Tab-separated table of C-alpha atoms and ligand atoms in Angstrom:
chain	number	residue	atom	x	y	z
A	15	MET	CA	12.846	-2.409	-39.539
A	16	ALA	CA	10.379	0.034	-38.033
A	17	ASP	CA	10.121	3.811	-38.138
A	18	VAL	CA	10.603	4.890	-34.555
A	19	ALA	CA	9.907	8.349	-33.116
A	20	VAL	CA	11.876	9.302	-30.022
A	21	ILE	CA	10.398	12.239	-28.087
A	22	GLY	CA	13.057	14.132	-26.127
A	23	ALA	CA	16.754	14.787	-26.761
A	24	GLY	CA	18.194	14.282	-23.273
A	25	PHE	CA	20.399	11.447	-22.003
A	26	ILE	CA	17.506	9.014	-22.206
A	27	GLY	CA	16.197	9.945	-25.666
A	28	LEU	CA	19.622	10.089	-27.307
A	29	SER	CA	20.685	6.798	-25.729
A	30	CYS	CA	17.471	5.180	-26.997
A	31	ALA	CA	18.197	6.611	-30.462
A	32	HIS	CA	21.718	5.144	-30.341
A	33	TRP	CA	20.510	1.628	-29.553
A	34	LEU	CA	17.590	1.788	-32.000
A	35	LEU	CA	19.827	2.951	-34.874
A	36	ARG	CA	22.211	0.124	-34.042
A	37	ASP	CA	19.335	-2.331	-34.536
A	38	GLY	CA	18.712	-0.841	-37.978
A	39	HIS	CA	15.522	1.125	-37.220
A	40	ARG	CA	14.785	4.440	-38.946
A	41	VAL	CA	14.796	6.884	-36.056
A	42	THR	CA	13.423	10.433	-35.851
A	43	LEU	CA	14.162	12.555	-32.808
A	44	PHE	CA	11.457	15.067	-31.826
A	45	ASP	CA	12.468	18.012	-29.642
A	46	ALA	CA	11.971	21.750	-30.073
A	47	GLN	CA	15.349	22.235	-28.378
A	48	GLY	CA	18.794	20.957	-29.300
A	49	PRO	CA	20.400	17.933	-27.625
A	50	GLY	CA	21.022	18.114	-23.876
A	51	GLU	CA	19.079	21.239	-23.000
A	52	GLY	CA	16.729	19.853	-20.308
A	53	ALA	CA	17.847	18.295	-17.012
A	54	SER	CA	20.609	16.717	-19.069
A	55	TYR	CA	22.336	20.090	-19.381
A	56	GLY	CA	23.189	21.214	-15.867
A	57	ASN	CA	23.657	18.041	-13.815
A	58	ALA	CA	26.742	17.046	-11.832
A	59	GLY	CA	27.921	14.770	-14.647
A	60	THR	CA	28.730	11.810	-12.420
A	61	PHE	CA	28.505	8.255	-13.701
A	62	ALA	CA	27.066	7.219	-10.348
A	63	ASN	CA	26.805	3.456	-10.763
A	64	TYR	CA	26.960	3.229	-6.961
A	65	ALA	CA	23.869	5.370	-6.297
A	66	CYS	CA	21.301	2.655	-5.642
A	67	ILE	CA	20.012	4.298	-2.441
A	68	PRO	CA	16.833	6.280	-3.191
A	69	VAL	CA	16.528	9.776	-1.718
A	70	ASN	CA	13.465	8.583	0.182
A	71	ASN	CA	15.190	6.045	2.397
A	72	PRO	CA	14.230	5.416	6.037
A	73	ASP	CA	16.708	8.131	7.136
A	74	VAL	CA	14.260	10.673	5.694
A	75	PHE	CA	12.117	10.369	8.827
A	76	ARG	CA	15.115	10.765	11.172
A	77	ASN	CA	16.367	13.725	9.173
A	78	LEU	CA	12.987	15.363	8.608
A	79	PRO	CA	13.345	18.087	11.292
A	80	ARG	CA	16.771	19.056	9.918
A	81	PHE	CA	15.511	18.944	6.333
A	82	LEU	CA	12.584	21.198	7.148
A	83	PHE	CA	14.127	23.685	9.551
A	84	SER	CA	17.918	23.880	9.165
A	85	PRO	CA	19.276	26.764	7.058
A	86	THR	CA	21.866	24.353	5.618
A	87	SER	CA	19.268	21.775	4.576
A	88	PRO	CA	19.608	20.779	0.915
A	89	LEU	CA	15.906	19.760	0.764
A	90	ARG	CA	13.196	22.410	0.493
A	91	ILE	CA	9.483	22.446	-0.192
A	92	ARG	CA	7.714	25.313	-1.942
A	93	TRP	CA	4.781	25.459	0.421
A	94	ARG	CA	2.497	27.106	-2.148
A	95	TYR	CA	2.880	23.972	-4.253
A	96	LEU	CA	1.970	21.683	-1.350
A	97	PRO	CA	-1.716	21.106	-2.256
A	98	LYS	CA	-0.641	19.841	-5.682
A	99	LEU	CA	2.356	17.963	-4.306
A	100	ALA	CA	0.557	16.263	-1.383
A	101	PRO	CA	-0.425	12.962	-3.125
A	102	TRP	CA	3.089	12.553	-4.565
A	103	LEU	CA	4.704	13.491	-1.262
A	104	ALA	CA	2.547	10.996	0.643
A	105	ARG	CA	3.642	8.221	-1.731
A	106	PHE	CA	7.253	9.415	-1.530
A	107	LEU	CA	7.161	9.047	2.269
A	108	LEU	CA	5.319	5.698	2.115
A	109	ASN	CA	8.124	4.423	-0.088
A	110	ALA	CA	10.673	5.310	2.592
A	111	THR	CA	9.670	2.322	4.748
A	112	PRO	CA	12.474	-0.263	5.052
A	113	ARG	CA	10.704	-2.911	2.942
A	114	ARG	CA	9.854	-0.616	0.028
A	115	TYR	CA	13.155	1.194	0.120
A	116	GLU	CA	15.037	-2.115	-0.046
A	117	HIS	CA	12.893	-3.109	-3.030
A	118	SER	CA	13.700	0.167	-4.839
A	119	ALA	CA	17.401	-0.086	-3.962
A	120	ALA	CA	17.595	-3.647	-5.364
A	121	ALA	CA	15.735	-2.619	-8.545
A	122	LEU	CA	18.024	0.400	-9.032
A	123	ALA	CA	21.098	-1.755	-8.397
A	124	ALA	CA	19.924	-4.208	-11.093
A	125	LEU	CA	19.892	-1.401	-13.687
A	126	LEU	CA	23.055	0.230	-12.347
A	127	SER	CA	24.982	-3.043	-12.591
A	128	ARG	CA	24.445	-2.835	-16.383
A	129	ALA	CA	24.955	0.916	-16.651
A	130	PHE	CA	28.502	0.714	-17.966
A	131	GLU	CA	27.588	-1.927	-20.545
A	132	GLY	CA	24.883	0.457	-21.760
A	133	TYR	CA	27.525	3.072	-22.621
A	134	ARG	CA	30.442	0.846	-23.634
A	135	GLU	CA	29.974	1.296	-27.389
A	136	MET	CA	29.300	5.018	-27.150
A	137	LEU	CA	32.431	5.534	-25.070
A	138	ALA	CA	34.497	3.741	-27.689
A	139	MET	CA	33.661	6.528	-30.191
A	140	ASP	CA	36.526	9.023	-30.423
A	141	ALA	CA	34.118	11.962	-30.460
A	142	LEU	CA	32.627	10.932	-27.092
A	143	ALA	CA	35.643	9.484	-25.279
A	144	GLY	CA	37.090	12.997	-24.977
A	145	PHE	CA	34.289	13.978	-22.567
A	146	VAL	CA	34.941	11.120	-20.147
A	147	ARG	CA	37.121	11.705	-17.090
A	148	GLU	CA	38.529	8.851	-15.034
A	149	GLY	CA	38.281	10.395	-11.535
A	150	GLU	CA	36.267	8.264	-9.121
A	151	CYS	CA	33.566	9.996	-7.103
A	152	LEU	CA	34.411	10.923	-3.528
A	153	TYR	CA	31.510	11.363	-1.123
A	154	LEU	CA	32.390	13.336	2.000
A	155	TYR	CA	30.971	13.647	5.506
A	156	SER	CA	31.738	16.675	7.663
A	157	GLY	CA	30.080	15.187	10.744
A	158	ALA	CA	30.722	11.874	12.495
A	159	ALA	CA	26.990	11.492	13.208
A	160	SER	CA	25.948	11.560	9.562
A	161	PHE	CA	28.711	9.109	8.620
A	162	LYS	CA	27.499	6.829	11.392
A	163	GLY	CA	23.936	7.294	10.141
A	164	ALA	CA	25.044	6.290	6.623
A	165	GLN	CA	26.450	2.924	7.705
A	166	ALA	CA	23.232	0.982	7.100
A	167	SER	CA	22.870	2.321	3.564
A	168	LEU	CA	26.581	1.704	2.872
A	169	ALA	CA	26.141	-1.900	4.046
A	170	LEU	CA	23.109	-2.256	1.764
A	171	ARG	CA	25.132	-0.859	-1.155
A	172	ARG	CA	27.902	-3.363	-0.463
A	173	SER	CA	25.421	-6.234	-0.315
A	174	LEU	CA	24.077	-5.090	-3.711
A	175	GLY	CA	27.531	-5.241	-5.277
A	176	VAL	CA	28.698	-1.620	-4.973
A	177	ALA	CA	32.477	-1.342	-4.448
A	178	PHE	CA	33.892	1.498	-2.357
A	179	GLU	CA	36.758	2.382	-0.062
A	180	THR	CA	36.331	4.255	3.183
A	181	LEU	CA	38.703	7.157	3.835
A	182	GLU	CA	39.514	9.229	6.904
A	183	ARG	CA	40.706	12.824	7.098
A	184	ASP	CA	44.333	12.111	6.043
A	185	GLY	CA	43.345	9.893	3.130
A	186	ILE	CA	40.964	12.574	1.857
A	187	ARG	CA	43.733	15.162	2.061
A	188	VAL	CA	46.083	13.001	0.006
A	189	LEU	CA	43.492	12.680	-2.759
A	190	GLU	CA	42.214	16.270	-2.715
A	191	PRO	CA	44.668	18.604	-0.932
A	192	ASN	CA	42.704	21.765	-1.778
A	193	LEU	CA	39.639	20.688	0.197
A	194	ALA	CA	39.234	22.431	3.558
A	195	PRO	CA	40.117	20.071	6.437
A	196	ILE	CA	36.476	19.828	7.506
A	197	PHE	CA	35.712	16.353	6.216
A	198	GLU	CA	36.184	13.578	8.747
A	199	HIS	CA	35.103	10.652	6.594
A	200	GLY	CA	34.671	9.833	2.941
A	201	THR	CA	33.770	7.025	0.570
A	202	LEU	CA	35.517	6.598	-2.764
A	203	PHE	CA	33.335	4.735	-5.237
A	204	THR	CA	35.505	2.370	-7.247
A	205	GLY	CA	34.877	2.309	-11.003
A	206	SER	CA	32.815	5.493	-11.177
A	207	TRP	CA	33.760	8.318	-13.583
A	208	PHE	CA	32.398	11.641	-14.763
A	209	LEU	CA	31.750	13.827	-17.774
A	210	SER	CA	33.588	17.091	-18.356
A	211	ASP	CA	30.568	18.547	-20.219
A	212	PRO	CA	27.282	16.590	-20.219
A	213	ARG	CA	25.668	18.660	-22.979
A	214	GLY	CA	28.851	18.536	-25.078
A	215	PHE	CA	28.758	14.741	-24.775
A	216	LEU	CA	25.157	14.646	-26.028
A	217	GLN	CA	25.824	17.111	-28.848
A	218	ALA	CA	28.709	14.918	-30.022
A	219	LEU	CA	26.524	11.791	-29.774
A	220	ASP	CA	23.763	13.526	-31.729
A	221	ALA	CA	26.212	14.652	-34.436
A	222	SER	CA	27.606	11.146	-34.788
A	223	MET	CA	24.106	9.651	-35.056
A	224	THR	CA	23.059	12.293	-37.581
A	225	ARG	CA	25.911	11.054	-39.786
A	226	ARG	CA	24.496	7.528	-39.342
A	227	GLY	CA	20.993	8.528	-40.454
A	228	LEU	CA	19.262	9.991	-37.391
A	229	HIS	CA	16.533	12.348	-38.554
A	230	HIS	CA	15.399	15.392	-36.514
A	231	GLU	CA	12.105	17.245	-36.170
A	232	ARG	CA	12.633	20.478	-34.201
A	233	VAL	CA	9.064	20.566	-32.850
A	234	ALA	CA	7.294	20.137	-29.521
A	235	ILE	CA	4.803	17.282	-29.462
A	236	ASP	CA	1.365	18.071	-28.147
A	237	ARG	CA	-0.443	14.724	-28.428
A	238	ILE	CA	0.266	11.063	-28.871
A	239	GLU	CA	-2.578	9.067	-30.423
A	240	PRO	CA	-2.155	5.307	-30.685
A	241	THR	CA	-3.597	4.049	-33.992
A	242	ARG	CA	-4.433	0.528	-35.172
A	243	ASN	CA	-0.931	-0.201	-36.511
A	244	GLY	CA	1.194	2.471	-34.984
A	245	VAL	CA	1.150	5.918	-33.451
A	246	ARG	CA	0.206	9.412	-34.579
A	247	LEU	CA	2.133	12.326	-33.054
A	248	VAL	CA	0.654	15.802	-33.321
A	249	ASP	CA	2.919	18.783	-32.733
A	250	THR	CA	1.916	22.058	-31.116
A	251	SER	CA	1.138	23.624	-34.522
A	252	GLY	CA	-1.251	20.755	-35.368
A	253	ARG	CA	1.055	18.943	-37.813
A	254	ALA	CA	0.706	15.147	-37.673
A	255	PHE	CA	3.477	12.537	-37.933
A	256	ASP	CA	2.647	8.845	-38.369
A	257	THR	CA	5.133	6.311	-37.116
A	258	ALA	CA	5.273	2.619	-36.247
A	259	ARG	CA	6.551	3.182	-32.688
A	260	ALA	CA	7.007	6.110	-30.326
A	261	ILE	CA	9.357	6.251	-27.341
A	262	VAL	CA	8.430	8.807	-24.673
A	263	CYS	CA	11.645	10.310	-23.228
A	264	ALA	CA	10.426	13.824	-22.428
A	265	GLY	CA	11.950	13.774	-18.928
A	266	ALA	CA	9.891	15.512	-16.260
A	267	LEU	CA	7.312	16.514	-18.903
A	268	SER	CA	6.441	12.948	-19.878
A	269	GLY	CA	3.421	12.570	-17.584
A	270	ARG	CA	0.894	14.098	-19.973
A	271	PHE	CA	1.888	11.680	-22.748
A	272	ALA	CA	1.426	8.755	-20.368
A	273	ARG	CA	-2.060	10.032	-19.487
A	274	GLN	CA	-2.909	10.320	-23.199
A	275	CYS	CA	-1.946	6.650	-23.541
A	276	GLY	CA	-4.025	5.467	-20.582
A	277	ASP	CA	-1.464	5.466	-17.752
A	278	ALA	CA	-1.881	7.606	-14.638
A	279	VAL	CA	1.792	7.759	-13.702
A	280	PRO	CA	2.554	9.972	-10.674
A	281	LEU	CA	5.491	11.808	-12.247
A	282	ASP	CA	6.599	15.033	-10.576
A	283	THR	CA	9.864	16.876	-10.382
A	284	GLU	CA	12.691	17.300	-7.891
A	285	ARG	CA	14.067	20.684	-8.822
A	286	GLY	CA	17.857	20.959	-8.611
A	287	TYR	CA	20.381	23.764	-9.032
A	288	HIS	CA	23.948	24.389	-10.038
A	289	VAL	CA	26.369	27.287	-9.743
A	290	ARG	CA	29.594	27.483	-11.750
A	291	PHE	CA	32.920	28.791	-10.515
A	292	PRO	CA	34.873	29.723	-13.673
A	293	ASP	CA	38.473	28.645	-14.309
A	294	THR	CA	38.790	26.603	-11.124
A	295	SER	CA	38.718	23.036	-12.441
A	296	SER	CA	42.295	22.251	-11.461
A	297	LEU	CA	41.405	22.593	-7.751
A	298	ILE	CA	39.990	19.066	-7.577
A	299	SER	CA	40.535	15.995	-9.711
A	300	ARG	CA	37.221	14.180	-9.229
A	301	PRO	CA	33.582	14.860	-8.249
A	302	CYS	CA	33.482	15.604	-4.526
A	303	GLY	CA	30.068	15.306	-2.898
A	304	TRP	CA	29.191	16.755	0.483
A	305	ALA	CA	26.667	14.436	2.116
A	306	GLU	CA	25.145	16.840	4.654
A	307	ARG	CA	24.716	19.610	2.052
A	308	GLY	CA	23.394	17.387	-0.755
A	309	PHE	CA	25.560	18.475	-3.674
A	310	TYR	CA	28.601	17.578	-5.765
A	311	MET	CA	31.465	19.748	-6.942
A	312	THR	CA	32.583	18.458	-10.330
A	313	PRO	CA	35.610	19.768	-12.232
A	314	MET	CA	34.169	20.450	-15.676
A	315	THR	CA	35.215	22.294	-18.803
A	316	GLY	CA	35.071	25.974	-17.886
A	317	GLY	CA	35.076	25.560	-14.122
A	318	ILE	CA	33.833	23.684	-11.083
A	319	ARG	CA	30.116	23.021	-11.159
A	320	ALA	CA	28.488	22.767	-7.723
A	321	ALA	CA	25.280	20.875	-8.490
A	322	GLY	CA	22.564	19.296	-6.401
A	323	THR	CA	19.948	20.100	-3.737
A	324	VAL	CA	16.294	19.060	-3.952
A	325	GLU	CA	13.384	21.453	-4.063
A	326	LEU	CA	9.884	20.003	-4.252
A	327	GLY	CA	7.874	22.693	-5.971
A	328	GLY	CA	6.709	21.995	-9.522
A	329	PHE	CA	7.778	23.562	-12.790
A	330	GLY	CA	7.795	27.324	-12.185
A	331	PRO	CA	10.891	29.193	-13.403
A	332	GLU	CA	11.441	31.101	-10.108
A	333	ARG	CA	14.778	30.201	-8.524
A	334	ASN	CA	15.210	29.623	-4.813
A	335	ALA	CA	17.721	32.273	-3.730
A	336	ASP	CA	18.379	30.428	-0.428
A	337	LEU	CA	19.355	27.191	-2.162
A	338	LEU	CA	21.591	29.030	-4.630
A	339	LYS	CA	23.243	30.810	-1.716
A	340	LEU	CA	23.644	27.492	0.099
A	341	LEU	CA	25.404	26.034	-2.965
A	342	ARG	CA	27.681	29.076	-3.272
A	343	THR	CA	28.654	29.268	0.390
A	344	SER	CA	28.942	25.512	0.905
A	345	ALA	CA	31.184	25.117	-2.130
A	346	ARG	CA	33.446	27.891	-0.830
A	347	GLU	CA	33.453	26.348	2.658
A	348	ALA	CA	34.598	23.058	1.140
A	349	LEU	CA	37.060	24.583	-1.318
A	350	PRO	CA	38.249	27.932	0.057
A	351	ALA	CA	40.207	28.793	-3.121
A	352	LEU	CA	37.016	29.064	-5.189
A	353	THR	CA	36.376	32.340	-6.988
A	354	GLN	CA	33.042	34.119	-7.510
A	355	PRO	CA	30.532	32.024	-9.440
A	356	ASP	CA	29.492	33.368	-12.842
A	357	THR	CA	26.344	31.404	-13.732
A	358	ASP	CA	23.572	29.481	-12.056
A	359	TRP	CA	21.017	27.017	-13.365
A	360	LEU	CA	17.721	25.387	-12.367
A	361	GLY	CA	16.739	21.979	-13.741
A	362	PHE	CA	13.849	19.560	-13.358
A	363	ARG	CA	14.625	15.976	-12.415
A	364	PRO	CA	11.901	13.573	-13.574
A	365	SER	CA	10.952	11.758	-10.366
A	366	LEU	CA	8.505	9.079	-9.328
A	367	PRO	CA	7.685	8.509	-5.672
A	368	ASP	CA	9.384	5.094	-5.492
A	369	GLY	CA	12.638	6.430	-6.959
A	370	LEU	CA	12.454	4.061	-9.957
A	371	PRO	CA	12.092	4.990	-13.632
A	372	VAL	CA	9.196	3.966	-15.845
A	373	ILE	CA	10.360	1.716	-18.679
A	374	GLY	CA	7.846	-0.307	-20.643
A	375	PRO	CA	4.912	-0.277	-23.065
A	376	SER	CA	1.831	1.851	-22.508
A	377	ARG	CA	-1.486	0.411	-21.412
A	378	ARG	CA	-3.313	1.519	-24.535
A	379	SER	CA	-0.793	0.440	-27.155
A	380	PRO	CA	2.347	-1.715	-27.347
A	381	HIS	CA	3.561	0.746	-29.992
A	382	VAL	CA	4.133	3.438	-27.365
A	383	VAL	CA	7.065	2.737	-25.025
A	384	TYR	CA	7.912	4.857	-21.991
A	385	ALA	CA	11.443	5.655	-20.822
A	386	PHE	CA	11.373	8.427	-18.236
A	387	GLY	CA	11.570	9.134	-14.512
A	388	HIS	CA	15.308	8.616	-13.955
A	389	GLN	CA	15.346	11.156	-11.092
A	390	HIS	CA	18.970	11.675	-9.878
A	391	LEU	CA	20.400	9.073	-12.255
A	392	GLY	CA	19.531	9.886	-15.864
A	393	VAL	CA	23.141	10.471	-16.902
A	394	THR	CA	24.167	7.149	-15.401
A	395	LEU	CA	21.192	5.115	-16.608
A	396	GLY	CA	20.827	6.546	-20.147
A	397	GLY	CA	22.808	3.806	-21.898
A	398	VAL	CA	21.198	0.823	-20.188
A	399	THR	CA	17.726	2.336	-20.629
A	400	GLY	CA	18.401	2.740	-24.354
A	401	SER	CA	19.479	-0.891	-24.669
A	402	VAL	CA	16.375	-2.137	-22.838
A	403	VAL	CA	14.074	0.018	-24.991
A	404	ALA	CA	15.745	-1.317	-28.152
A	405	ASP	CA	15.131	-4.867	-26.861
A	406	LEU	CA	11.437	-4.044	-26.422
A	407	VAL	CA	11.078	-2.425	-29.856
A	408	THR	CA	13.077	-5.086	-31.692
A	409	GLY	CA	11.285	-7.912	-29.870
A	410	ARG	CA	14.328	-9.373	-28.091
A	411	ALA	CA	14.132	-10.839	-24.614
A	412	SER	CA	15.569	-8.291	-22.205
A	413	PRO	CA	18.330	-9.448	-19.848
A	414	VAL	CA	16.776	-7.107	-17.259
A	415	ASP	CA	13.570	-8.038	-15.411
A	416	LEU	CA	11.438	-5.009	-16.314
A	417	GLU	CA	8.654	-5.660	-13.795
A	418	PRO	CA	9.936	-3.147	-11.164
A	419	TYR	CA	9.869	-0.343	-13.754
A	420	SER	CA	6.437	-1.145	-15.171
A	421	PRO	CA	4.088	1.844	-15.752
A	422	ARG	CA	1.325	-0.305	-14.216
A	423	ARG	CA	2.923	-0.547	-10.781
A	424	PHE	CA	1.055	2.527	-9.525
B	516	FAD	C1	21.244	19.395	-10.110
B	516	FAD	C2	21.191	18.051	-10.782
B	516	FAD	C3	22.294	17.197	-10.709
B	516	FAD	C4	22.249	15.940	-11.313
B	516	FAD	N1	23.366	15.165	-11.286
B	516	FAD	C5	23.346	13.933	-11.890
B	516	FAD	C6	24.516	13.125	-11.918
B	516	FAD	O1	25.575	13.526	-11.460
B	516	FAD	N2	24.427	11.888	-12.464
B	516	FAD	C7	23.259	11.408	-13.001
B	516	FAD	O2	23.234	10.266	-13.445
B	516	FAD	N3	22.144	12.189	-13.046
B	516	FAD	C8	22.163	13.422	-12.499
B	516	FAD	N4	21.053	14.217	-12.512
B	516	FAD	C9	19.820	13.693	-13.114
B	516	FAD	C10	19.835	13.779	-14.621
B	516	FAD	O3	20.272	15.059	-15.033
B	516	FAD	C11	18.419	13.500	-15.164
B	516	FAD	O4	17.921	12.307	-14.617
B	516	FAD	C12	18.481	13.350	-16.672
B	516	FAD	O5	19.061	14.477	-17.273
B	516	FAD	C13	17.082	13.112	-17.236
B	516	FAD	O6	17.248	12.933	-18.628
B	516	FAD	P1	16.005	12.861	-19.576
B	516	FAD	O7	16.529	12.606	-20.935
B	516	FAD	O8	14.984	11.928	-19.010
B	516	FAD	O9	15.317	14.314	-19.457
B	516	FAD	P2	15.793	15.735	-19.979
B	516	FAD	O10	17.246	15.863	-20.020
B	516	FAD	O11	15.028	16.744	-19.213
B	516	FAD	O12	15.300	15.740	-21.495
B	516	FAD	C14	13.956	15.752	-21.835
B	516	FAD	C15	13.838	16.370	-23.223
B	516	FAD	O13	12.467	16.260	-23.619
B	516	FAD	C16	12.139	17.423	-24.331
B	516	FAD	N5	10.681	17.589	-24.307
B	516	FAD	C17	9.899	17.870	-23.246
B	516	FAD	N6	8.619	17.992	-23.634
B	516	FAD	C18	8.593	17.772	-24.972
B	516	FAD	C19	7.573	17.777	-25.959
B	516	FAD	N7	6.321	18.058	-25.630
B	516	FAD	N8	7.894	17.515	-27.244
B	516	FAD	C20	9.200	17.233	-27.607
B	516	FAD	N9	10.204	17.218	-26.701
B	516	FAD	C21	9.914	17.494	-25.406
B	516	FAD	C22	12.877	18.546	-23.609
B	516	FAD	O14	13.069	19.655	-24.471
B	516	FAD	C23	14.197	17.850	-23.251
B	516	FAD	O15	15.178	18.074	-24.230
B	516	FAD	C24	21.068	15.505	-11.952
B	516	FAD	C25	19.976	16.358	-12.056
B	516	FAD	C26	20.037	17.630	-11.492
B	516	FAD	C27	18.860	18.542	-11.629
């Protein structure tokens, strides 16, 4: 079996490592940080196997004035970043036409339908099962107009196999009595679940794989150089590592590696935020999303995490005070018993303009395989992505048609 280097210790990299180890490969994980420190740290933790509707759906055009000008809009653009963002943004909007959006939704649904299978074995491990919570995700609408506007996408979800129940005000109250009575409609996504601590889950997975032979190199990779029979990785101090295969799972920072391997992949980031309200987890029993405000409240270890929003604006560390305030005030509007938040967080979703990940071999070498760009769904799609990557490396036919996720589609 081959020596395989996995670059990146987030949901995607660790899931790839799991499936590759299972096939008997010798796996080394390269990351200067510990497991689950990137976008995989601060997300909403939902196993959102229902979320096959890309952010850039045709409603984007209808909602554009609200997105751009309303103080409660969960979508912001850092205008200084616009010149750099413009080509990505143009493609993002072009992909919001009905035909392209339906293509992306069907391709996402194909992966999502296998998402649980991708995690089944991991969830059977005692060390990981303790992080899994059964509560199904509840998506809420405070306005009748937005619920009406969501009907087309709900019908598309249903036609793609997503199961959900529709609830009205009283039904919502029965499920979550501490929510303010401001939600007129809701959808409860059958069979979804969530994690009480996404990073804790990954740390436990990493520890279990370390016992099974996973090797670590705590370095940042600078270059990937395909060689005749394999791949050379060079870290930021100039040290070289030769390996038979390399899997690129560096999240939103994967684009440079793709360019080094001959693929101009338009990867950018959708910045997202969370705020944590300590010691409040008993207020709700499942992730509750607020459609109009673009975030989830998830009861996690240590408190409720209000996570979401989208800010198009590159990789700078500056935090958007307006979006953080929106998360704080919206969460308190929805759940009046919430206390003061104690921490906030900014993370970088790896996003491509068609809302689909990149999974497949590089142009320059079959020994380099990409697995990045999981946008809002990396927690959910980690397991299935790992299984597909292991199929590619081991030379098995994949049960998933990988064409929609090809790096050459751009
Ligand atoms: C606010 C928010 C809420 C979210 N909620 C959900 C949710 O509820 N459900 C869901 O499914 N998804 C959710 N997501 C999306 C999800 O978090 C991401 O899609 C996922 O974490 C991406 O995982 P990843 O492994 O690709 O990247 P990351 O987790 O970012 O990991 C990439 C790793 O690569 C490493 N790396 C980068 N460059 C190098 C280098 N040069 N050398 C070595 N290593 C490198 C980094 O250190 C990092 O550890 C959310 C995201 C955000 C921001």
